[in-house]
mmCIF file with all atom_site columns, C-alpha atoms in Angstrom:
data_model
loop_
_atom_site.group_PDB
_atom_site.id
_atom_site.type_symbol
_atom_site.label_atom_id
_atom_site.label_alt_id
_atom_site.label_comp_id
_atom_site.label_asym_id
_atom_site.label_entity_id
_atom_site.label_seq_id
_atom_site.pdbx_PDB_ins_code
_atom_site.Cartn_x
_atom_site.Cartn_y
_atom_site.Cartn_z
_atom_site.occupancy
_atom_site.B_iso_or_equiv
_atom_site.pdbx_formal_charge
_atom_site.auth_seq_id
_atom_site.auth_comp_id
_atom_site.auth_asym_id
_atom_site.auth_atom_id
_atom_site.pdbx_PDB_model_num
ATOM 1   C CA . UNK A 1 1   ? 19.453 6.986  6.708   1.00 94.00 ? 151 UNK A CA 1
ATOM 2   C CA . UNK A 1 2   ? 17.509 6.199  3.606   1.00 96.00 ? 152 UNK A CA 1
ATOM 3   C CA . UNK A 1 3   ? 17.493 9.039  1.181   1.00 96.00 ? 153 UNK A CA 1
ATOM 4   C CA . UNK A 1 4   ? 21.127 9.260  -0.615  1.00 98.00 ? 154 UNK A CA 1
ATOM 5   C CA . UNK A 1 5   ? 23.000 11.748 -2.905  1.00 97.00 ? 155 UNK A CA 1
ATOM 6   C CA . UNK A 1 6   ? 21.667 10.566 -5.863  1.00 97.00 ? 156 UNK A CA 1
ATOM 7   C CA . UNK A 1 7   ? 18.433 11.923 -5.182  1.00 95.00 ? 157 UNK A CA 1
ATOM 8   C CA . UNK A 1 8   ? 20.475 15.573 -5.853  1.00 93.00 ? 158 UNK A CA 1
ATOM 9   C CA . UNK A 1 9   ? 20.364 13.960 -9.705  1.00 95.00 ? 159 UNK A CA 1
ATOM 10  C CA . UNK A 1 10  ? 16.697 14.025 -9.992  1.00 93.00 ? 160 UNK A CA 1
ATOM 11  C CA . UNK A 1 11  ? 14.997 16.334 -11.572 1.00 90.00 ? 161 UNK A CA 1
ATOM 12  C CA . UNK A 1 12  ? 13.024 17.331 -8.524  1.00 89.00 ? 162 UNK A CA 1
ATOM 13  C CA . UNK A 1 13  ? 16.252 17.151 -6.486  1.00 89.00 ? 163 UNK A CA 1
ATOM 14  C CA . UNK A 1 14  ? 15.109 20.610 -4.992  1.00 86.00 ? 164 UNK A CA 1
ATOM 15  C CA . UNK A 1 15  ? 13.068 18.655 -2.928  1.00 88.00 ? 165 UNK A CA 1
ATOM 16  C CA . UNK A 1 16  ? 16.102 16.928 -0.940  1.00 90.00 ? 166 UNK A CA 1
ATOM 17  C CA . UNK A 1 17  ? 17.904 19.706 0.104   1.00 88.00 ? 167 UNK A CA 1
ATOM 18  C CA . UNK A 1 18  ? 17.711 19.183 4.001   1.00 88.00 ? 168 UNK A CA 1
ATOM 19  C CA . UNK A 1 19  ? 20.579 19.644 6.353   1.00 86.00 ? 169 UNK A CA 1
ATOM 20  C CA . UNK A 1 20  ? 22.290 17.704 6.985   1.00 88.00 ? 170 UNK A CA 1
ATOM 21  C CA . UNK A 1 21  ? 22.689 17.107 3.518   1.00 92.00 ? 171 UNK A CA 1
ATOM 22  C CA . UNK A 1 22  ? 22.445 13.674 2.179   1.00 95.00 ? 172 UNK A CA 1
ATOM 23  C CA . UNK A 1 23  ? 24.992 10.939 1.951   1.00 96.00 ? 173 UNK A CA 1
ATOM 24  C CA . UNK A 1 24  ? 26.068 7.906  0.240   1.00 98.00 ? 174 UNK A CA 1
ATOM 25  C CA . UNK A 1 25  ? 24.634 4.393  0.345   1.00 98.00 ? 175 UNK A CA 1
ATOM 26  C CA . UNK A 1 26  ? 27.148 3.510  2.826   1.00 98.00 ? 176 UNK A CA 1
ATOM 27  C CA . UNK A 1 27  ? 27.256 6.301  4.946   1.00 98.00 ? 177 UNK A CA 1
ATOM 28  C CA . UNK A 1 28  ? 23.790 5.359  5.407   1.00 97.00 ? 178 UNK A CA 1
ATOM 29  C CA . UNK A 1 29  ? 24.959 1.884  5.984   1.00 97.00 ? 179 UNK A CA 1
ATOM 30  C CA . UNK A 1 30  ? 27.217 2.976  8.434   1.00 98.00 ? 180 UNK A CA 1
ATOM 31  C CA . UNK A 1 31  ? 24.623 4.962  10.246  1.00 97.00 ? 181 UNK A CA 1
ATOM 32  C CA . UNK A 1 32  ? 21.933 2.022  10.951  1.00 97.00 ? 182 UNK A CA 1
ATOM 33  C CA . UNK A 1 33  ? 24.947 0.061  12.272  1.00 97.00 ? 183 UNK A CA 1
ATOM 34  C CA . UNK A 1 34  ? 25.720 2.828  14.430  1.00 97.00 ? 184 UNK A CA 1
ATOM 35  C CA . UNK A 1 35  ? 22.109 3.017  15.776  1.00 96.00 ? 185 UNK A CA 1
ATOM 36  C CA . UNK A 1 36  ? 22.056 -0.468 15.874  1.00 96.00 ? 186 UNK A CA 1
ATOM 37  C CA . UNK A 1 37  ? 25.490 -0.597 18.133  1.00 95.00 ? 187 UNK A CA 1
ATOM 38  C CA . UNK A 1 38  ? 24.186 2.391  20.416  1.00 94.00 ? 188 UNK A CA 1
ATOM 39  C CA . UNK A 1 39  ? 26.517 4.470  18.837  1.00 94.00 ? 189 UNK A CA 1
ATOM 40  C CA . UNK A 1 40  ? 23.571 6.710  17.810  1.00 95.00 ? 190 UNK A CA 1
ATOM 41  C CA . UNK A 1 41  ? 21.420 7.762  20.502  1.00 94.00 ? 191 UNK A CA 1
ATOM 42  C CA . UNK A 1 42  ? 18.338 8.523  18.381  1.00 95.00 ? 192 UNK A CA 1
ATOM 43  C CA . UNK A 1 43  ? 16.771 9.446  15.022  1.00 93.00 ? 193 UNK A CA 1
ATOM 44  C CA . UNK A 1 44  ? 15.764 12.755 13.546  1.00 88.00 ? 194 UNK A CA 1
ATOM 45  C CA . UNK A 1 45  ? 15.506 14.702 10.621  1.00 82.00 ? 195 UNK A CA 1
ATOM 46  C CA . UNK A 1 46  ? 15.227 18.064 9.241   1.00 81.00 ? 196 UNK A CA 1
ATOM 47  C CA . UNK A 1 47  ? 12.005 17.790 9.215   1.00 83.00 ? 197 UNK A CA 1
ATOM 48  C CA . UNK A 1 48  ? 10.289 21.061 8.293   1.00 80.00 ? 198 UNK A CA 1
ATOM 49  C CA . UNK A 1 49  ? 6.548  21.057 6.920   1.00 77.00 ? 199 UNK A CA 1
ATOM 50  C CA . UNK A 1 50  ? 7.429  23.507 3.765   1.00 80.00 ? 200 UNK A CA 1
ATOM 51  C CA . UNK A 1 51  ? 5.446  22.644 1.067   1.00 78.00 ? 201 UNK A CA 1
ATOM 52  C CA . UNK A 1 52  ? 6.591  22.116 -2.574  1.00 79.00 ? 202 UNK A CA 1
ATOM 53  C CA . UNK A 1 53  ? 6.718  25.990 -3.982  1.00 80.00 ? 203 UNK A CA 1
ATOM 54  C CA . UNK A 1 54  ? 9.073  26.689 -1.652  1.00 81.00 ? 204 UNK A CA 1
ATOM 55  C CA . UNK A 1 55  ? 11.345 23.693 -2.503  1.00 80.00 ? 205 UNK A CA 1
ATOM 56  C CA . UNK A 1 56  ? 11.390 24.587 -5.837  1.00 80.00 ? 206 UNK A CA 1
ATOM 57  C CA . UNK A 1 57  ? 12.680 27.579 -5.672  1.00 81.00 ? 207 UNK A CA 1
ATOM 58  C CA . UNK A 1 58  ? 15.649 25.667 -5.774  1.00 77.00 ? 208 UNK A CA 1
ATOM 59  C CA . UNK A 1 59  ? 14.783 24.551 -9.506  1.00 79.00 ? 209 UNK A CA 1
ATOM 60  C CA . UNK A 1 60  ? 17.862 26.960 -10.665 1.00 80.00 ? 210 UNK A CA 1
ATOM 61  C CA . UNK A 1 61  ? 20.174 27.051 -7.348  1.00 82.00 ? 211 UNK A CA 1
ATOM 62  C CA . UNK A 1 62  ? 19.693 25.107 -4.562  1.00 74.00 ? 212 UNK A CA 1
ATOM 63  C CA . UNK A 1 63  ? 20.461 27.614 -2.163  1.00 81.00 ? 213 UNK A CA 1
ATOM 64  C CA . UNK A 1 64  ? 17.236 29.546 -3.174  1.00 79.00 ? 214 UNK A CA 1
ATOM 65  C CA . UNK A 1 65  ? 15.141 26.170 -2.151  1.00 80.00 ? 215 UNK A CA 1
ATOM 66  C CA . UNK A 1 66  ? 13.674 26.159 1.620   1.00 81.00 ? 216 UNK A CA 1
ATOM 67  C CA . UNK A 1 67  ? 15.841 23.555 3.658   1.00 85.00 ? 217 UNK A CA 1
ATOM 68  C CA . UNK A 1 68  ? 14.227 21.378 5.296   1.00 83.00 ? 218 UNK A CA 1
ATOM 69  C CA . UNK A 1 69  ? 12.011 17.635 4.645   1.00 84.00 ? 219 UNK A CA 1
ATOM 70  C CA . UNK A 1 70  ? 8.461  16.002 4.813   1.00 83.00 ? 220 UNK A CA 1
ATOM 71  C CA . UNK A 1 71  ? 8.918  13.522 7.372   1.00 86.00 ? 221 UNK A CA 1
ATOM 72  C CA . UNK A 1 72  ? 7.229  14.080 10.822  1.00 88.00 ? 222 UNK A CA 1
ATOM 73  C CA . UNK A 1 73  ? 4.599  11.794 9.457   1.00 90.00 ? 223 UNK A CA 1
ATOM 74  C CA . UNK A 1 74  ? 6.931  8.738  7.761   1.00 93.00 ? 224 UNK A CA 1
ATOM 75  C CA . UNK A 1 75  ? 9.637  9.092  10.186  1.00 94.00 ? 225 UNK A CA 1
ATOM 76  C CA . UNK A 1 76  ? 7.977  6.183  12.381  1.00 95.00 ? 226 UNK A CA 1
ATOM 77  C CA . UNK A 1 77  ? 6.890  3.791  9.576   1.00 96.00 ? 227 UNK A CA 1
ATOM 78  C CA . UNK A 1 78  ? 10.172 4.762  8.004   1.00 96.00 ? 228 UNK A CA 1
ATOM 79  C CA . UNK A 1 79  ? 12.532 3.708  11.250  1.00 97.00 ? 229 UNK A CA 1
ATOM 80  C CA . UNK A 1 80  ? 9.446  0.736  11.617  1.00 97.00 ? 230 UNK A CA 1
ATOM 81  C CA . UNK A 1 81  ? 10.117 -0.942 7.441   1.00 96.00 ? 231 UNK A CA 1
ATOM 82  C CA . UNK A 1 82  ? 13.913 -0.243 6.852   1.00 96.00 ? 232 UNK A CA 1
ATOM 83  C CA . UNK A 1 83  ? 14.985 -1.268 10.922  1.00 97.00 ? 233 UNK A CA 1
ATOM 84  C CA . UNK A 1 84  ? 12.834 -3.763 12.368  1.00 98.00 ? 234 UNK A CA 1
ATOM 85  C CA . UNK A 1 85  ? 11.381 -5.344 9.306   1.00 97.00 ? 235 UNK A CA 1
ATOM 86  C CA . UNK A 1 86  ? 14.615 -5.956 7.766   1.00 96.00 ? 236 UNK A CA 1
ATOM 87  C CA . UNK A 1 87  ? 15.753 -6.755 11.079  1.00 97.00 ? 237 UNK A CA 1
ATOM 88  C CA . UNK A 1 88  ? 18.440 -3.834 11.758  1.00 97.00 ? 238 UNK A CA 1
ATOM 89  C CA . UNK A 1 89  ? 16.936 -3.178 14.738  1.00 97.00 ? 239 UNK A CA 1
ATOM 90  C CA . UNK A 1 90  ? 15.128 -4.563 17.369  1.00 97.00 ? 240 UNK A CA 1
ATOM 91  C CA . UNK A 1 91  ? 11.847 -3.256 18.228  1.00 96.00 ? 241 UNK A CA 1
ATOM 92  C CA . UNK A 1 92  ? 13.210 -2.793 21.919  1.00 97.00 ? 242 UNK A CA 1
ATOM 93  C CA . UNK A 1 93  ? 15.658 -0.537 20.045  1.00 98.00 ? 243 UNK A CA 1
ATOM 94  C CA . UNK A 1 94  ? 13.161 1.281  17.679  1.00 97.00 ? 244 UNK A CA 1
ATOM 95  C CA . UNK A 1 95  ? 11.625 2.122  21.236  1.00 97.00 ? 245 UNK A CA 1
ATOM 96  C CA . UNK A 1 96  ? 14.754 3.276  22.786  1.00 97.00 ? 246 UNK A CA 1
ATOM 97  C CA . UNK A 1 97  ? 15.863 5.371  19.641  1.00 97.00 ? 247 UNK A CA 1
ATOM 98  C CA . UNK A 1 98  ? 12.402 7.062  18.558  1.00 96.00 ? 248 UNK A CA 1
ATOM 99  C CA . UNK A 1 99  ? 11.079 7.652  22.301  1.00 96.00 ? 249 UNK A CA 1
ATOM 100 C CA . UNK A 1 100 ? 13.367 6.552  25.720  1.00 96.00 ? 250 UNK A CA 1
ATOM 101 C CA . UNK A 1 101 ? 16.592 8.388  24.180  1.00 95.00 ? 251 UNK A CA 1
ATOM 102 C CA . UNK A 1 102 ? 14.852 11.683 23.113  1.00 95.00 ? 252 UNK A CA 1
ATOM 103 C CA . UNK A 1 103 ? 13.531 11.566 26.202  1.00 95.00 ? 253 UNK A CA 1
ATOM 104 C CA . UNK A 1 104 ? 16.489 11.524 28.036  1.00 94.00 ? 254 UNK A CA 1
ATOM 105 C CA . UNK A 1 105 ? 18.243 13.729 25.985  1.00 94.00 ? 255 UNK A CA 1
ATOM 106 C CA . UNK A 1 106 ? 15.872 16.479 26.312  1.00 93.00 ? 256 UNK A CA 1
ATOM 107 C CA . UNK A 1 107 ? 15.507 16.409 30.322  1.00 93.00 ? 257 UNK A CA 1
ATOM 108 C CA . UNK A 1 108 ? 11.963 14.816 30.120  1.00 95.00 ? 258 UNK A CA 1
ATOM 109 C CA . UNK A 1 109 ? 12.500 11.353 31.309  1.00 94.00 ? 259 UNK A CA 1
ATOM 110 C CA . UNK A 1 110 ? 10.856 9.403  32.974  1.00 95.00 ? 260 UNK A CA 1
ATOM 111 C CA . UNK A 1 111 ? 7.658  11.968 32.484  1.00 95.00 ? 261 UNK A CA 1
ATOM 112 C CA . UNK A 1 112 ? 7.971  10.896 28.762  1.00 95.00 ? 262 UNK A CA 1
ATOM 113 C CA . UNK A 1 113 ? 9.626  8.023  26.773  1.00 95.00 ? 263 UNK A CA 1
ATOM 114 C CA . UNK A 1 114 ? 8.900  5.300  28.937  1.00 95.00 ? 264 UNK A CA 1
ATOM 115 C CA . UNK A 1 115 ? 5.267  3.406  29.924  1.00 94.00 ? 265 UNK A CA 1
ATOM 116 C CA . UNK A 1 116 ? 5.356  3.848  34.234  1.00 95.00 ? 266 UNK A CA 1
ATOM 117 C CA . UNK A 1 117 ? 3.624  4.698  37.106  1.00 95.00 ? 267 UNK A CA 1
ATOM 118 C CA . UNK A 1 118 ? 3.491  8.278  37.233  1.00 94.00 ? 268 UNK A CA 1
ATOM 119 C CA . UNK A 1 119 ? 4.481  8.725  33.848  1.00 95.00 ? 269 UNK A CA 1
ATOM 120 C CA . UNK A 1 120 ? 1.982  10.575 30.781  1.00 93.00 ? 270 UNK A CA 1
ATOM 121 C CA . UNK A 1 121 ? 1.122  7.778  29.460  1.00 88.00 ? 271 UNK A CA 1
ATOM 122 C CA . UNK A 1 122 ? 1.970  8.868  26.207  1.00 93.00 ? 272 UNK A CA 1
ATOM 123 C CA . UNK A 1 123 ? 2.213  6.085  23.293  1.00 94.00 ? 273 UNK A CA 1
ATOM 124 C CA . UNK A 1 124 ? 2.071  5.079  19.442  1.00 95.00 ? 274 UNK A CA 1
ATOM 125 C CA . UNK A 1 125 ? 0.649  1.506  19.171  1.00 96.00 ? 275 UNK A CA 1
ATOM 126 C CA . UNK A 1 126 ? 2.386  0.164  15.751  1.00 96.00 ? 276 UNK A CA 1
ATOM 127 C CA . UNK A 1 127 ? 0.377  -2.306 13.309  1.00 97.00 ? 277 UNK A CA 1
ATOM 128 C CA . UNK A 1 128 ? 3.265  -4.355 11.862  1.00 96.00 ? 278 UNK A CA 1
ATOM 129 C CA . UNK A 1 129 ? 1.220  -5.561 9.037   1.00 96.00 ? 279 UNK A CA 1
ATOM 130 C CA . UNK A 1 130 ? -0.286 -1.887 8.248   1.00 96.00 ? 280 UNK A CA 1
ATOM 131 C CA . UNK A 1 131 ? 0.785  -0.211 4.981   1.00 95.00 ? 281 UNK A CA 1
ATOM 132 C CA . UNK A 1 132 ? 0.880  2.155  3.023   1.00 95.00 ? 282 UNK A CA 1
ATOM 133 C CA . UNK A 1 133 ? 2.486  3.535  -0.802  1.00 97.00 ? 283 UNK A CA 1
ATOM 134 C CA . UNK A 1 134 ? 3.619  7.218  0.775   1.00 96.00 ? 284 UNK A CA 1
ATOM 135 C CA . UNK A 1 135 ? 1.908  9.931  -1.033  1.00 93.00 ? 285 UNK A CA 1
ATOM 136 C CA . UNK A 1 136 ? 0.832  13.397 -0.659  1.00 89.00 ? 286 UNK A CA 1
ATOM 137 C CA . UNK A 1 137 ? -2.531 11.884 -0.976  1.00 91.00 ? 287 UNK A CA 1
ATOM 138 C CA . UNK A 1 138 ? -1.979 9.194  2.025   1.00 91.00 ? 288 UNK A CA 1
ATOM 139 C CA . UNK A 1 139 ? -0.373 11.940 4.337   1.00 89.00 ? 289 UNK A CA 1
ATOM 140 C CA . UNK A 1 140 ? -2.512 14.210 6.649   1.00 86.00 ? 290 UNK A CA 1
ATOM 141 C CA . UNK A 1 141 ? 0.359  17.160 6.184   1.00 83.00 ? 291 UNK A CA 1
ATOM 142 C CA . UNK A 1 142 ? -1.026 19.843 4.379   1.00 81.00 ? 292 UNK A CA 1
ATOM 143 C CA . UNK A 1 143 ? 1.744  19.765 1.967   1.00 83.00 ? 293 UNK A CA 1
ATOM 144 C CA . UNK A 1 144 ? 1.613  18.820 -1.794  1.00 86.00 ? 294 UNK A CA 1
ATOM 145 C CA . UNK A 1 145 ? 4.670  16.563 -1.755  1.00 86.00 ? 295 UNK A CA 1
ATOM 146 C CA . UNK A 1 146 ? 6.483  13.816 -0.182  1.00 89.00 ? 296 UNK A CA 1
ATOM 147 C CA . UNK A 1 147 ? 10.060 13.003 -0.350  1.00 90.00 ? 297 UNK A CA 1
ATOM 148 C CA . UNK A 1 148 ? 8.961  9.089  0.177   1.00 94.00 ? 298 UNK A CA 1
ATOM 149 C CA . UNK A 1 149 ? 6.562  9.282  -2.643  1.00 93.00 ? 299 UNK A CA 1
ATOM 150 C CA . UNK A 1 150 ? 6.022  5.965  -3.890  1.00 95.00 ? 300 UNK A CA 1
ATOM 151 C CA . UNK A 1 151 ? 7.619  3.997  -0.883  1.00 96.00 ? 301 UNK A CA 1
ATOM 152 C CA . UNK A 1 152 ? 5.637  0.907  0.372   1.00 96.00 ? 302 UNK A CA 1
ATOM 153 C CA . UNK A 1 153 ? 5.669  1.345  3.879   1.00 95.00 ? 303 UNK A CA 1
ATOM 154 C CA . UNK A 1 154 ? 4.751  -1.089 7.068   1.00 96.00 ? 304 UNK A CA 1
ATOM 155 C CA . UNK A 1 155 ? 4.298  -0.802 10.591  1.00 96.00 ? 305 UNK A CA 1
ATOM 156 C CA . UNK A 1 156 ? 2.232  2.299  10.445  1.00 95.00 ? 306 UNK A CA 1
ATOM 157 C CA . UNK A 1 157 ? 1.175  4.230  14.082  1.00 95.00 ? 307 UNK A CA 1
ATOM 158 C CA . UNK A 1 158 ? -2.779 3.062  14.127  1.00 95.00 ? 308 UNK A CA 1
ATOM 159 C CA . UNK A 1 159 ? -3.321 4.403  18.025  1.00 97.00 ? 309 UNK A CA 1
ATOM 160 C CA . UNK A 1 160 ? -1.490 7.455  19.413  1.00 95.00 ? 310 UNK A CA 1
ATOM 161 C CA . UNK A 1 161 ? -2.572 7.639  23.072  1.00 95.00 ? 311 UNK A CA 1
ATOM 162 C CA . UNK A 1 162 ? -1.313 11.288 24.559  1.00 93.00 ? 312 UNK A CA 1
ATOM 163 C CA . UNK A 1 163 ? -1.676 11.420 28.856  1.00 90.00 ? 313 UNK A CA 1
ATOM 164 C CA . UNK A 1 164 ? -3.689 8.193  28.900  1.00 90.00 ? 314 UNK A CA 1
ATOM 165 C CA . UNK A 1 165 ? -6.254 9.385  26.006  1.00 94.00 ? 315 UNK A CA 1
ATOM 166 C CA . UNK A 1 166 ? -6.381 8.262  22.785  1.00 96.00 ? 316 UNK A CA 1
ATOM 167 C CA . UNK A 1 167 ? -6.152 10.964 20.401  1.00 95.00 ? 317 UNK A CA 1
ATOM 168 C CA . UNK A 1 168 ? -5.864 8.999  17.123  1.00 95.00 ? 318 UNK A CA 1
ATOM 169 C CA . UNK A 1 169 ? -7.368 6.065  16.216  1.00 96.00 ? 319 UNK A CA 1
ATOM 170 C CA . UNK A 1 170 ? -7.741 4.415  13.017  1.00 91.00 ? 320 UNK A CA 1
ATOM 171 C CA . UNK A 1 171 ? -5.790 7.993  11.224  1.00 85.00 ? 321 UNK A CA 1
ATOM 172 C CA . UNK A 1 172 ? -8.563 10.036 12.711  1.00 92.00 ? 322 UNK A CA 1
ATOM 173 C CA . UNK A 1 173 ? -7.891 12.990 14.953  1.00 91.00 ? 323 UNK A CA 1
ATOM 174 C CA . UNK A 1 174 ? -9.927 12.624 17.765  1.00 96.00 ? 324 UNK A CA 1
ATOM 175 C CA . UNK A 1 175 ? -8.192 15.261 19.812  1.00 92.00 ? 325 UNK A CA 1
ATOM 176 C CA . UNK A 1 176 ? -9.138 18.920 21.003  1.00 91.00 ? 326 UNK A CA 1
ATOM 177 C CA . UNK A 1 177 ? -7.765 21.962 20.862  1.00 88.00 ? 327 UNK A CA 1
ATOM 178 C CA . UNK A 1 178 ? -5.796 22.811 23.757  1.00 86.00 ? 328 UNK A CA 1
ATOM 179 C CA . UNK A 1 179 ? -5.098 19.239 24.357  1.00 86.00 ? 329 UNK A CA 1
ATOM 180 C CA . UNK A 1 180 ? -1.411 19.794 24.169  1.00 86.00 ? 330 UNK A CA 1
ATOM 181 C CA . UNK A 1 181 ? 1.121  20.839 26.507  1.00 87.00 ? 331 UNK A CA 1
ATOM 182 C CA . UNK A 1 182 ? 4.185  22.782 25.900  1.00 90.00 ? 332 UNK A CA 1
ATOM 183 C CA . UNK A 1 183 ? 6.820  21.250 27.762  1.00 90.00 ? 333 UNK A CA 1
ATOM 184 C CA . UNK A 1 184 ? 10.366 23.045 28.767  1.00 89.00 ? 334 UNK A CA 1
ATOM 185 C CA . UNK A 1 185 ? 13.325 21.327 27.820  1.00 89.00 ? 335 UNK A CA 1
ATOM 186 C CA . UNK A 1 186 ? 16.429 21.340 28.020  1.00 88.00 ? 336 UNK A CA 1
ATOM 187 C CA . UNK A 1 187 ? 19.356 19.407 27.517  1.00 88.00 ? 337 UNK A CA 1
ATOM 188 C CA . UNK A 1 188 ? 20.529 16.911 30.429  1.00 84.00 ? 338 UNK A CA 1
ATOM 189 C CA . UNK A 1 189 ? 23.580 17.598 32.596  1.00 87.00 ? 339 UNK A CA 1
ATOM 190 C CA . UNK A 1 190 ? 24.738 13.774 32.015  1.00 85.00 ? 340 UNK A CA 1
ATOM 191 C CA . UNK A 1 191 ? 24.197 14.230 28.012  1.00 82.00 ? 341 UNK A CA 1
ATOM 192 C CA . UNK A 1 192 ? 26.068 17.186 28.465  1.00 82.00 ? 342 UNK A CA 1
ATOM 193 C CA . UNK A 1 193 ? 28.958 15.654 30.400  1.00 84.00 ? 343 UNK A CA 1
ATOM 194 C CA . UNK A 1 194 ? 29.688 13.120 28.033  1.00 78.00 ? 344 UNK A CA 1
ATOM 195 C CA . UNK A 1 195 ? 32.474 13.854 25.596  1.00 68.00 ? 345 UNK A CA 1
ATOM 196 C CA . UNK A 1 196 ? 31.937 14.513 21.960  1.00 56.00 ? 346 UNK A CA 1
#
């Protein structure tokens, strides 16, 4: 939704390969007005932690590079700076879109993707003036390259509160291990239902 085709020109273009593969300026157009609408249900990305050797392997075919992109950490303050702040989206649908729909989709609502009684309490709290210039540097992925290196990003996650505990605060991991649960999923019977 922000990354386009042209990035295949660059000379680290390796590093873009991700599926699906990326579009024009106004296919990405077209896809924030489709979020916007509630066309889209939610955001995601190919996101894949592989670190830069294995995207350049693609220097001399791209089929040789590792699909896959950076982005678990930027996703957020990505969806934050080019949808609310330039006023695409509302931050009731940033909410719906990174967190309610997902949710849903996935069979795990109302236990997740919506602040309730009886729910798990899980949350990001958002700084709207927080930034950041994305680098491998700035990023707590172990990886040695961003594909939003050099981006000026706001609205970073400050707080991330998981089953009414606040696990990071300030970009510090104040978590355990074993502090995570694996939850089953699967798809729901309504999302299911509706037609393609």
């Amino acid at each position: 939704m922000v990354l386009t085709n042209e990035m295949y020109h660059r000379s680290d273009g390796y590093n873009y390969i991700m599926s699906p593969p990326l579009r024009s300026a106004e296919d990405n157009a077209a896809l924030w007005n489709g979020l916007a609408g509630g066309w889209l249900s939610t955001v995601s990305s190919d996101d894949n932690s592989i670190d830069v050797e294995d995207k350049r392997a693609g220097q001399q075919s791209f089929d040789q590079s590792s699909p896959g992109c950076v982005d678990v950490e930027t996703r957020l303050p990505i969806v934050y700076a080019e949808g609310v702040a330039r006023q695409r989206l509302s931050l009731q649908r940033m909410a719906e879109v990174t967190a309610t729909n997902p949710a849903r989709i996935f069979g795990l609502y109302p236990r997740k993707g919506v602040i309730a009684i009886g729910s798990d309490a899980d949350m990001a709290l958002i700084d709207p003036r927080a930034h950041v210039r994305v680098s491998p540097e700035t990023l707590h992925m172990q990886v040695h390259y961003s594909p939003y290196a050099g981006w000026d990003l706001v609205g970073l996650p400050t707080t991330t509160i998981s089953k009414g505990r606040v696990i990071v605060d300030a970009g510090q991991f104040l978590g355990r291990p074993g502090d995570g649960t694996f939850l089953e999923r699967s798809i729901a019977p309504d999302v299911l239902a509706q037609p393609c």
